[in-house]
mmCIF file of C-alpha atoms in Angstrom:
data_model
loop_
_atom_site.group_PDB
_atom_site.id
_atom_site.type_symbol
_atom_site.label_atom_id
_atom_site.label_comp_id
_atom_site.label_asym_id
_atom_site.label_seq_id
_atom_site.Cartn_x
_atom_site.Cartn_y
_atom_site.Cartn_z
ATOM 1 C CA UNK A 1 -52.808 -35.218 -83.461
ATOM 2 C CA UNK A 2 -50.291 -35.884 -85.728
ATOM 3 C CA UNK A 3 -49.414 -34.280 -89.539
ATOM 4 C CA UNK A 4 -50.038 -35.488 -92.233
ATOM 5 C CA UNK A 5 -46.288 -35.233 -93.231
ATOM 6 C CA UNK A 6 -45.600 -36.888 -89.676
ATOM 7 C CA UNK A 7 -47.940 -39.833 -90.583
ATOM 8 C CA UNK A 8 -46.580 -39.920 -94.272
ATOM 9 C CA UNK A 9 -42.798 -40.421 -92.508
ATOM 10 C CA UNK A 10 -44.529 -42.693 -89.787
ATOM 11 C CA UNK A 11 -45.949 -44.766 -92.706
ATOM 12 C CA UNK A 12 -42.557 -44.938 -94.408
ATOM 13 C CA UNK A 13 -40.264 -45.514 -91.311
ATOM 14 C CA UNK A 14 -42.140 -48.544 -90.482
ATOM 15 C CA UNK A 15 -41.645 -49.776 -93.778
ATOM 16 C CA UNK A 16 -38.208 -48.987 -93.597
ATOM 17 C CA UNK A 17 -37.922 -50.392 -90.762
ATOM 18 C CA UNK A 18 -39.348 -53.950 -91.770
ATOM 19 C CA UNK A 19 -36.757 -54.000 -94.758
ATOM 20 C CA UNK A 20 -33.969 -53.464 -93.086
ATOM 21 C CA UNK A 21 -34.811 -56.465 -90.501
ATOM 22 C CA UNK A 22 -35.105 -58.561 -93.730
ATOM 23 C CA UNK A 23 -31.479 -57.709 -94.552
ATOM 24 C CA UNK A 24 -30.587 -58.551 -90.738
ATOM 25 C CA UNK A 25 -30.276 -55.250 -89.682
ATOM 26 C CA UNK A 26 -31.708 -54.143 -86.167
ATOM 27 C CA UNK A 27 -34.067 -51.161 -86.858
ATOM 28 C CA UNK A 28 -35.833 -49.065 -85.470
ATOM 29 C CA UNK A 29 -37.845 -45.836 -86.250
ATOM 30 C CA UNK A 30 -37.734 -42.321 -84.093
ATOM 31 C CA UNK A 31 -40.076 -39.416 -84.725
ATOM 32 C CA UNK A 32 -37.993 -37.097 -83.339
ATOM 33 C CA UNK A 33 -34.286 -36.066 -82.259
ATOM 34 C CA UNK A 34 -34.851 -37.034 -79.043
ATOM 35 C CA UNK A 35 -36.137 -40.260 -79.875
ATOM 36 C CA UNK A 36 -33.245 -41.053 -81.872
ATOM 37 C CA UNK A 37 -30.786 -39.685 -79.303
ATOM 38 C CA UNK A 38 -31.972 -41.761 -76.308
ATOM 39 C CA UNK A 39 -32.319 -44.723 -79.022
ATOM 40 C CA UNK A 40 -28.909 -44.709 -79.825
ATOM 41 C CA UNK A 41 -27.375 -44.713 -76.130
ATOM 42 C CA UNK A 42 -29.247 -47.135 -75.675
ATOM 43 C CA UNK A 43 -27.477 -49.410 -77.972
ATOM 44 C CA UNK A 44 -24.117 -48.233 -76.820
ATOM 45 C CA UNK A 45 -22.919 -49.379 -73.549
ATOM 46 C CA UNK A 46 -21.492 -47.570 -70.982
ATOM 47 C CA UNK A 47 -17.902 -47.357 -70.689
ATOM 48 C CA UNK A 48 -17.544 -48.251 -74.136
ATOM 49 C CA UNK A 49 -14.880 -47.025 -76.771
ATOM 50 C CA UNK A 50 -16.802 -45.453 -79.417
ATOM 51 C CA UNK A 51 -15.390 -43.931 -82.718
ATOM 52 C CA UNK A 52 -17.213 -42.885 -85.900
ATOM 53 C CA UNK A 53 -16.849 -41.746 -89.484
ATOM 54 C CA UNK A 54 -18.847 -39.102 -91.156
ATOM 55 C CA UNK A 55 -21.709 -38.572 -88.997
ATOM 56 C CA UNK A 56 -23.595 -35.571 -89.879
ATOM 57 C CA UNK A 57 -26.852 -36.881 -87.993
ATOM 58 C CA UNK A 58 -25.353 -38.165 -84.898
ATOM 59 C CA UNK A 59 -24.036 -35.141 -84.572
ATOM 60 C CA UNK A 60 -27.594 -33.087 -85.236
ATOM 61 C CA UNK A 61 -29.589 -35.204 -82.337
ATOM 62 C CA UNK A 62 -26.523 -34.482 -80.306
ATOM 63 C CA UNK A 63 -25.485 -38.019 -80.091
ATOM 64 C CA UNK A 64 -21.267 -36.819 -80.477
ATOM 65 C CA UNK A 65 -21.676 -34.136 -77.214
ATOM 66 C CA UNK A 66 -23.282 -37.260 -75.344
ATOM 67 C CA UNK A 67 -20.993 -39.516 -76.378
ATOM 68 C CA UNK A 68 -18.267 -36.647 -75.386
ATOM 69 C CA UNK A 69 -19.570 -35.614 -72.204
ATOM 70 C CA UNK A 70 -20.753 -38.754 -71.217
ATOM 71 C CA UNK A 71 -18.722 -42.078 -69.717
ATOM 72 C CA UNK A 72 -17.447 -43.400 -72.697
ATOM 73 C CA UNK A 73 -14.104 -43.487 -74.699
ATOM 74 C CA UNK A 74 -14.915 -41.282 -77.600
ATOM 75 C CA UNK A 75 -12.349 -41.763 -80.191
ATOM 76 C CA UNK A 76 -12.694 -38.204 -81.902
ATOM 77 C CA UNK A 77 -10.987 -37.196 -84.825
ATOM 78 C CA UNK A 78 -12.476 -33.586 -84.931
ATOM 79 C CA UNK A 79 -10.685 -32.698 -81.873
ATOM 80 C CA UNK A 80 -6.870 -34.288 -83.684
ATOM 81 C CA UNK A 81 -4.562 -31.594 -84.014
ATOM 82 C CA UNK A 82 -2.201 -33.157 -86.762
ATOM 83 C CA UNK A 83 -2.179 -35.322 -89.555
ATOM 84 C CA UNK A 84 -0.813 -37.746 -87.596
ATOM 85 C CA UNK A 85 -3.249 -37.736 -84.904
ATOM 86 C CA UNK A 86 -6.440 -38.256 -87.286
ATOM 87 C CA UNK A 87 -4.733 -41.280 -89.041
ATOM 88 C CA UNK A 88 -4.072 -43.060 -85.498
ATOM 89 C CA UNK A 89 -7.414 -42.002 -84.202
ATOM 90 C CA UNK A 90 -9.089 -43.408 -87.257
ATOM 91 C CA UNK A 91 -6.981 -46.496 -87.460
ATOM 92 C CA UNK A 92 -7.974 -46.837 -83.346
ATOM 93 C CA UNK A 93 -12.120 -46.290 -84.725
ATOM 94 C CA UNK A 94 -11.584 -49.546 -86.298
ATOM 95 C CA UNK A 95 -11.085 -51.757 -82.818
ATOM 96 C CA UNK A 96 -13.719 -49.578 -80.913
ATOM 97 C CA UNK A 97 -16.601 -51.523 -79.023
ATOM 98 C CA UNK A 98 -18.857 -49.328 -81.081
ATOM 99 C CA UNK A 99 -18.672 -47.492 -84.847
ATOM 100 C CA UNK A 100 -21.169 -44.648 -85.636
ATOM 101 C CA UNK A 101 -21.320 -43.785 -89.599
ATOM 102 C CA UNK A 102 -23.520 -42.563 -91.714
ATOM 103 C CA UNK A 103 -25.258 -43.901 -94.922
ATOM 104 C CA UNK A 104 -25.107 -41.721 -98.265
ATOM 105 C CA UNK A 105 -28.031 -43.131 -99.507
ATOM 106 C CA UNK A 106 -30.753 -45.887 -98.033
ATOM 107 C CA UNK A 107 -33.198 -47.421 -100.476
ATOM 108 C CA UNK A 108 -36.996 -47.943 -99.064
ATOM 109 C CA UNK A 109 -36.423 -51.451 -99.845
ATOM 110 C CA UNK A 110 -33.329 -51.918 -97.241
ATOM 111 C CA UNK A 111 -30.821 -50.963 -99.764
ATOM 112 C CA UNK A 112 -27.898 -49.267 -98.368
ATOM 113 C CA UNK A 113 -25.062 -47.303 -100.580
ATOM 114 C CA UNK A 114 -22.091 -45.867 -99.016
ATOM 115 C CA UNK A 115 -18.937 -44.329 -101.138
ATOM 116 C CA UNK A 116 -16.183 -42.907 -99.132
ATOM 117 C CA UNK A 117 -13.349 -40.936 -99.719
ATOM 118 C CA UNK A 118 -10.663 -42.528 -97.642
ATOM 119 C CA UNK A 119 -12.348 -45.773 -96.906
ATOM 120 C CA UNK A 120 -12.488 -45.741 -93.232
ATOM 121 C CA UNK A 121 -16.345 -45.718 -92.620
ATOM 122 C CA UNK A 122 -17.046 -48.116 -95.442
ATOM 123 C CA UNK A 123 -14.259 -50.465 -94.141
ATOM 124 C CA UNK A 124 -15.580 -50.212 -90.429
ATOM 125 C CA UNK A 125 -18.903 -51.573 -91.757
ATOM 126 C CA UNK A 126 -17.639 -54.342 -93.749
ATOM 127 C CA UNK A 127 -14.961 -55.555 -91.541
ATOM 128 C CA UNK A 128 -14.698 -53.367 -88.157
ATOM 129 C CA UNK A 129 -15.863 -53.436 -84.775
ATOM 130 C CA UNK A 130 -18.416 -55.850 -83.797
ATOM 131 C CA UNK A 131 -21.487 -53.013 -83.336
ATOM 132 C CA UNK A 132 -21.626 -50.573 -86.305
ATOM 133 C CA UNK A 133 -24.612 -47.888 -85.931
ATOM 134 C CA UNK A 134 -25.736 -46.144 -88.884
#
């Protein structure tokens, strides 16, 4: 049986979830990690180039070791040695197949705010590859 707090985020993700669609965005709402893991590769192909922003949840379901470890073209700017290296991989995020960011903030109404310090995640939404997971 499920918590109280679990039904109270339940309650919430499905209205999330219904507001976002309004604003055209395919949503969808995972209890857990795993949920959310499996979710999201399932929305990114196979053999696909994948690059990402700041991601500080894909990275706690694991999604970023999947995506590593798995057959895809992870475009990784952690693992960039120079300078150099992160600018080209970042400027390469922006033609992947698929973009992984994060949101700073997401309104119950659908709302999304993002602010970014060099503008790559918050240009990959606006005008990036043709998937963009948040």
């Amino acid at each position: 049986m499920a918590t109280p707090k679990e039904l109270y985020y339940e309650k919430r993700g499905k209205m999330l979830v219904k507001n976002l669609k309004s604003r055209h965005f395919d949503a969808c709402y995972c209890a857990t990690k795993e949920e959310a893991l499996k979710q999201a590769l399932a929305w990114i192909p196979e053999g696909s180039s994948v690059g990402w922003g700041g991601v500080m949840s894909a990275s706690q379901i694991g999604l970023l070791d999947a995506l590593r470890q798995g057959n895809y073209n992870a475009i990784d700017r952690e693992r960039c040695t120079t300078q150099e290296e992160k600018l080209q991989a970042a400027k390469d995020a922006m033609f992947a197949d698929v973009f992984l960011t994060s949101a700073n903030g997401l309104s119950l109404d659908g709302e999304m705010v993002n602010i970014d310090g060099t503008g790559n995640r918050v240009a990959a939404i606006v005008y990036g590859p043709k998937e963009v997971l948040v």
